[in-house]
């Protein structure tokens, strides 16, 4: 046991790291909602604000995509999707508005509101898009051109000088 058999190739082990394990830059706050969190039951409790109930609903909706630990940026992204347009950092560093449906269509996703939300969150959860704060209540999406293979490896973004090192298809 444990010895390599002559002539038999070794199996390659691929490890899929979570977004939290890959430690994207600026992602230092993670929320862990209780597994039995029920916003509708909580809404009947006196003293809870509508904002708190809304946050609970978002967390319940995001948990299947992100798992038990949800980055604060996912909540910011979800709130930005409510407005129907996202801000995207272009390759030249400038920032422009992009309708969420247009972004999903560019990335091969559906254009219905619920499907767009799901597509954008899947891309975020898989480390293809990252969210950075921009001002007090605004966010900017950054396209990832080089996701780390393991924790500690660098993140490469569209427009980065190092992004030129990433092979283009």
PDB file of C-alpha atoms in Angstrom:
ATOM      1  CA  UNK A   1       0.000   0.000   0.000  1.00  0.00           C
ATOM      2  CA  UNK A   2       1.298   3.443  -0.905  1.00  0.00           C
ATOM      3  CA  UNK A   3       3.881   2.091  -3.340  1.00  0.00           C
ATOM      4  CA  UNK A   4       3.772   3.012  -6.981  1.00  0.00           C
ATOM      5  CA  UNK A   5       3.202   0.036  -9.235  1.00  0.00           C
ATOM      6  CA  UNK A   6       5.680  -0.137 -12.107  1.00  0.00           C
ATOM      7  CA  UNK A   7       4.212   1.017 -15.427  1.00  0.00           C
ATOM      8  CA  UNK A   8       1.063   2.442 -13.851  1.00  0.00           C
ATOM      9  CA  UNK A   9       0.671   6.219 -14.201  1.00  0.00           C
ATOM     10  CA  UNK A  10      -0.080   8.265 -11.096  1.00  0.00           C
ATOM     11  CA  UNK A  11      -3.495   9.811 -10.734  1.00  0.00           C
ATOM     12  CA  UNK A  12      -3.515  13.583 -10.730  1.00  0.00           C
ATOM     13  CA  UNK A  13      -5.415  14.986  -7.796  1.00  0.00           C
ATOM     14  CA  UNK A  14      -7.304  18.172  -8.449  1.00  0.00           C
ATOM     15  CA  UNK A  15      -8.335  20.245  -5.493  1.00  0.00           C
ATOM     16  CA  UNK A  16     -11.118  22.796  -5.823  1.00  0.00           C
ATOM     17  CA  UNK A  17     -10.626  25.633  -3.378  1.00  0.00           C
ATOM     18  CA  UNK A  18     -13.481  27.781  -2.145  1.00  0.00           C
ATOM     19  CA  UNK A  19     -13.491  31.515  -2.679  1.00  0.00           C
ATOM     20  CA  UNK A  20     -12.708  31.967   1.011  1.00  0.00           C
ATOM     21  CA  UNK A  21      -9.704  29.622   0.825  1.00  0.00           C
ATOM     22  CA  UNK A  22      -8.307  31.531  -2.174  1.00  0.00           C
ATOM     23  CA  UNK A  23      -8.499  34.789  -0.172  1.00  0.00           C
ATOM     24  CA  UNK A  24      -9.370  37.369  -2.848  1.00  0.00           C
ATOM     25  CA  UNK A  25      -7.945  40.818  -2.157  1.00  0.00           C
ATOM     26  CA  UNK A  26     -10.239  42.795   0.152  1.00  0.00           C
ATOM     27  CA  UNK A  27     -12.392  39.780   1.060  1.00  0.00           C
ATOM     28  CA  UNK A  28     -11.864  39.742   4.800  1.00  0.00           C
ATOM     29  CA  UNK A  29     -15.450  39.739   6.082  1.00  0.00           C
ATOM     30  CA  UNK A  30     -17.521  36.559   5.803  1.00  0.00           C
ATOM     31  CA  UNK A  31     -21.003  35.877   7.185  1.00  0.00           C
ATOM     32  CA  UNK A  32     -22.124  32.503   8.453  1.00  0.00           C
ATOM     33  CA  UNK A  33     -25.919  32.452   8.696  1.00  0.00           C
ATOM     34  CA  UNK A  34     -27.450  29.868  10.985  1.00  0.00           C
ATOM     35  CA  UNK A  35     -28.528  26.749   9.053  1.00  0.00           C
ATOM     36  CA  UNK A  36     -32.091  27.142  10.341  1.00  0.00           C
ATOM     37  CA  UNK A  37     -32.345  30.869   9.534  1.00  0.00           C
ATOM     38  CA  UNK A  38     -35.967  31.611   8.604  1.00  0.00           C
ATOM     39  CA  UNK A  39     -36.529  35.246   7.634  1.00  0.00           C
ATOM     40  CA  UNK A  40     -40.300  34.834   7.443  1.00  0.00           C
ATOM     41  CA  UNK A  41     -40.463  33.566  11.014  1.00  0.00           C
ATOM     42  CA  UNK A  42     -38.066  36.319  12.101  1.00  0.00           C
ATOM     43  CA  UNK A  43     -40.309  38.920  10.430  1.00  0.00           C
ATOM     44  CA  UNK A  44     -42.998  38.154  13.021  1.00  0.00           C
ATOM     45  CA  UNK A  45     -40.620  39.049  15.867  1.00  0.00           C
ATOM     46  CA  UNK A  46     -41.045  42.559  17.230  1.00  0.00           C
ATOM     47  CA  UNK A  47     -38.056  44.876  17.088  1.00  0.00           C
ATOM     48  CA  UNK A  48     -36.450  43.634  13.878  1.00  0.00           C
ATOM     49  CA  UNK A  49     -36.072  46.297  11.225  1.00  0.00           C
ATOM     50  CA  UNK A  50     -37.098  45.751   7.591  1.00  0.00           C
ATOM     51  CA  UNK A  51     -33.397  46.074   6.679  1.00  0.00           C
ATOM     52  CA  UNK A  52     -32.507  43.180   9.003  1.00  0.00           C
ATOM     53  CA  UNK A  53     -35.260  41.023   7.506  1.00  0.00           C
ATOM     54  CA  UNK A  54     -34.064  41.959   4.001  1.00  0.00           C
ATOM     55  CA  UNK A  55     -30.500  40.954   4.876  1.00  0.00           C
ATOM     56  CA  UNK A  56     -31.740  37.615   6.209  1.00  0.00           C
ATOM     57  CA  UNK A  57     -33.635  36.994   2.956  1.00  0.00           C
ATOM     58  CA  UNK A  58     -30.503  37.774   0.931  1.00  0.00           C
ATOM     59  CA  UNK A  59     -28.369  35.442   3.035  1.00  0.00           C
ATOM     60  CA  UNK A  60     -30.853  32.586   2.636  1.00  0.00           C
ATOM     61  CA  UNK A  61     -30.937  33.190  -1.139  1.00  0.00           C
ATOM     62  CA  UNK A  62     -27.115  33.350  -1.373  1.00  0.00           C
ATOM     63  CA  UNK A  63     -26.285  30.343   0.821  1.00  0.00           C
ATOM     64  CA  UNK A  64     -26.881  27.694  -1.920  1.00  0.00           C
ATOM     65  CA  UNK A  65     -24.439  29.525  -4.235  1.00  0.00           C
ATOM     66  CA  UNK A  66     -21.674  30.412  -1.767  1.00  0.00           C
ATOM     67  CA  UNK A  67     -22.010  27.708   0.842  1.00  0.00           C
ATOM     68  CA  UNK A  68     -22.086  28.232   4.592  1.00  0.00           C
ATOM     69  CA  UNK A  69     -19.727  31.253   4.496  1.00  0.00           C
ATOM     70  CA  UNK A  70     -20.893  34.199   2.406  1.00  0.00           C
ATOM     71  CA  UNK A  71     -18.575  37.112   1.630  1.00  0.00           C
ATOM     72  CA  UNK A  72     -19.891  40.591   2.415  1.00  0.00           C
ATOM     73  CA  UNK A  73     -19.161  41.392  -1.241  1.00  0.00           C
ATOM     74  CA  UNK A  74     -21.844  38.881  -2.303  1.00  0.00           C
ATOM     75  CA  UNK A  75     -24.419  40.878  -0.338  1.00  0.00           C
ATOM     76  CA  UNK A  76     -23.163  44.115  -1.943  1.00  0.00           C
ATOM     77  CA  UNK A  77     -23.376  42.475  -5.378  1.00  0.00           C
ATOM     78  CA  UNK A  78     -26.891  41.227  -4.711  1.00  0.00           C
ATOM     79  CA  UNK A  79     -28.003  44.725  -3.694  1.00  0.00           C
ATOM     80  CA  UNK A  80     -26.399  46.183  -6.844  1.00  0.00           C
ATOM     81  CA  UNK A  81     -28.266  43.619  -8.968  1.00  0.00           C
ATOM     82  CA  UNK A  82     -31.534  44.962  -7.539  1.00  0.00           C
ATOM     83  CA  UNK A  83     -30.824  48.146  -9.507  1.00  0.00           C
ATOM     84  CA  UNK A  84     -30.392  46.256 -12.784  1.00  0.00           C
ATOM     85  CA  UNK A  85     -27.017  47.793 -13.708  1.00  0.00           C
ATOM     86  CA  UNK A  86     -23.530  47.051 -12.488  1.00  0.00           C
ATOM     87  CA  UNK A  87     -20.342  49.055 -12.635  1.00  0.00           C
ATOM     88  CA  UNK A  88     -17.486  47.281 -14.371  1.00  0.00           C
ATOM     89  CA  UNK A  89     -13.796  48.174 -14.368  1.00  0.00           C
ATOM     90  CA  UNK A  90     -12.613  48.156 -17.983  1.00  0.00           C
ATOM     91  CA  UNK A  91      -9.199  47.013 -19.168  1.00  0.00           C
ATOM     92  CA  UNK A  92      -7.961  50.613 -19.295  1.00  0.00           C
ATOM     93  CA  UNK A  93      -8.911  51.112 -15.627  1.00  0.00           C
ATOM     94  CA  UNK A  94     -11.952  53.284 -16.317  1.00  0.00           C
ATOM     95  CA  UNK A  95     -15.310  52.354 -14.820  1.00  0.00           C
ATOM     96  CA  UNK A  96     -18.587  52.214 -16.721  1.00  0.00           C
ATOM     97  CA  UNK A  97     -22.152  51.092 -16.174  1.00  0.00           C
ATOM     98  CA  UNK A  98     -23.249  47.818 -17.653  1.00  0.00           C
ATOM     99  CA  UNK A  99     -26.826  46.516 -17.549  1.00  0.00           C
ATOM    100  CA  UNK A 100     -26.846  43.201 -15.682  1.00  0.00           C
ATOM    101  CA  UNK A 101     -28.689  41.469 -18.546  1.00  0.00           C
ATOM    102  CA  UNK A 102     -26.048  42.649 -21.013  1.00  0.00           C
ATOM    103  CA  UNK A 103     -23.288  41.291 -18.764  1.00  0.00           C
ATOM    104  CA  UNK A 104     -25.023  37.907 -18.486  1.00  0.00           C
ATOM    105  CA  UNK A 105     -25.561  37.769 -22.266  1.00  0.00           C
ATOM    106  CA  UNK A 106     -21.868  38.596 -22.873  1.00  0.00           C
ATOM    107  CA  UNK A 107     -20.931  35.755 -20.567  1.00  0.00           C
ATOM    108  CA  UNK A 108     -23.319  33.290 -22.207  1.00  0.00           C
ATOM    109  CA  UNK A 109     -26.007  33.367 -19.537  1.00  0.00           C
ATOM    110  CA  UNK A 110     -29.736  33.932 -19.683  1.00  0.00           C
ATOM    111  CA  UNK A 111     -31.218  37.423 -19.672  1.00  0.00           C
ATOM    112  CA  UNK A 112     -34.243  36.972 -17.364  1.00  0.00           C
ATOM    113  CA  UNK A 113     -33.767  38.867 -14.088  1.00  0.00           C
ATOM    114  CA  UNK A 114     -33.636  35.786 -11.824  1.00  0.00           C
ATOM    115  CA  UNK A 115     -31.333  33.920 -14.185  1.00  0.00           C
ATOM    116  CA  UNK A 116     -29.060  36.973 -14.558  1.00  0.00           C
ATOM    117  CA  UNK A 117     -28.785  37.213 -10.775  1.00  0.00           C
ATOM    118  CA  UNK A 118     -27.907  33.530 -10.585  1.00  0.00           C
ATOM    119  CA  UNK A 119     -25.342  33.733 -13.417  1.00  0.00           C
ATOM    120  CA  UNK A 120     -23.581  36.750 -11.931  1.00  0.00           C
ATOM    121  CA  UNK A 121     -23.468  35.167  -8.474  1.00  0.00           C
ATOM    122  CA  UNK A 122     -22.128  31.871  -9.910  1.00  0.00           C
ATOM    123  CA  UNK A 123     -19.340  33.784 -11.670  1.00  0.00           C
ATOM    124  CA  UNK A 124     -18.572  35.605  -8.435  1.00  0.00           C
ATOM    125  CA  UNK A 125     -18.641  32.467  -6.288  1.00  0.00           C
ATOM    126  CA  UNK A 126     -16.297  30.741  -8.758  1.00  0.00           C
ATOM    127  CA  UNK A 127     -13.812  33.618  -8.645  1.00  0.00           C
ATOM    128  CA  UNK A 128     -14.367  34.840 -12.220  1.00  0.00           C
ATOM    129  CA  UNK A 129     -15.586  38.256 -11.052  1.00  0.00           C
ATOM    130  CA  UNK A 130     -14.604  40.030  -7.868  1.00  0.00           C
ATOM    131  CA  UNK A 131     -16.296  42.956  -6.181  1.00  0.00           C
ATOM    132  CA  UNK A 132     -14.526  46.008  -4.834  1.00  0.00           C
ATOM    133  CA  UNK A 133     -16.052  48.959  -2.986  1.00  0.00           C
ATOM    134  CA  UNK A 134     -16.263  52.246  -4.865  1.00  0.00           C
ATOM    135  CA  UNK A 135     -17.461  55.097  -2.726  1.00  0.00           C
ATOM    136  CA  UNK A 136     -19.825  54.681   0.175  1.00  0.00           C
ATOM    137  CA  UNK A 137     -22.681  52.709  -1.368  1.00  0.00           C
ATOM    138  CA  UNK A 138     -21.296  51.667  -4.729  1.00  0.00           C
ATOM    139  CA  UNK A 139     -19.338  48.684  -6.010  1.00  0.00           C
ATOM    140  CA  UNK A 140     -17.258  47.883  -9.079  1.00  0.00           C
ATOM    141  CA  UNK A 141     -16.857  44.450 -10.658  1.00  0.00           C
ATOM    142  CA  UNK A 142     -13.394  43.349 -11.732  1.00  0.00           C
ATOM    143  CA  UNK A 143     -12.966  40.593 -14.289  1.00  0.00           C
ATOM    144  CA  UNK A 144     -10.484  37.943 -13.165  1.00  0.00           C
ATOM    145  CA  UNK A 145      -8.196  36.765 -15.961  1.00  0.00           C
ATOM    146  CA  UNK A 146      -6.048  34.559 -13.763  1.00  0.00           C
ATOM    147  CA  UNK A 147      -7.588  32.812 -10.762  1.00  0.00           C
ATOM    148  CA  UNK A 148      -5.092  31.371  -8.268  1.00  0.00           C
ATOM    149  CA  UNK A 149      -4.537  27.620  -8.493  1.00  0.00           C
ATOM    150  CA  UNK A 150      -3.993  27.450  -4.731  1.00  0.00           C
ATOM    151  CA  UNK A 151      -4.171  29.759  -1.719  1.00  0.00           C
ATOM    152  CA  UNK A 152      -1.384  32.330  -1.751  1.00  0.00           C
ATOM    153  CA  UNK A 153      -1.078  32.481  -5.553  1.00  0.00           C
ATOM    154  CA  UNK A 154      -1.751  35.916  -7.080  1.00  0.00           C
ATOM    155  CA  UNK A 155      -5.025  37.087  -8.576  1.00  0.00           C
ATOM    156  CA  UNK A 156      -4.717  38.617 -12.051  1.00  0.00           C
ATOM    157  CA  UNK A 157      -7.313  41.088 -13.282  1.00  0.00           C
ATOM    158  CA  UNK A 158      -8.165  42.422 -16.715  1.00  0.00           C
ATOM    159  CA  UNK A 159      -6.036  45.520 -17.222  1.00  0.00           C
ATOM    160  CA  UNK A 160      -3.265  44.466 -14.850  1.00  0.00           C
ATOM    161  CA  UNK A 161       0.224  44.588 -16.306  1.00  0.00           C
ATOM    162  CA  UNK A 162       0.622  40.994 -15.170  1.00  0.00           C
ATOM    163  CA  UNK A 163      -2.627  40.194 -17.042  1.00  0.00           C
ATOM    164  CA  UNK A 164      -0.601  40.323 -20.246  1.00  0.00           C
ATOM    165  CA  UNK A 165       1.223  37.216 -18.998  1.00  0.00           C
ATOM    166  CA  UNK A 166      -1.972  35.159 -19.030  1.00  0.00           C
ATOM    167  CA  UNK A 167      -2.278  33.141 -22.260  1.00  0.00           C
ATOM    168  CA  UNK A 168      -5.116  34.353 -24.472  1.00  0.00           C
ATOM    169  CA  UNK A 169      -7.306  31.792 -26.311  1.00  0.00           C
TER     170      UNK A 169
END
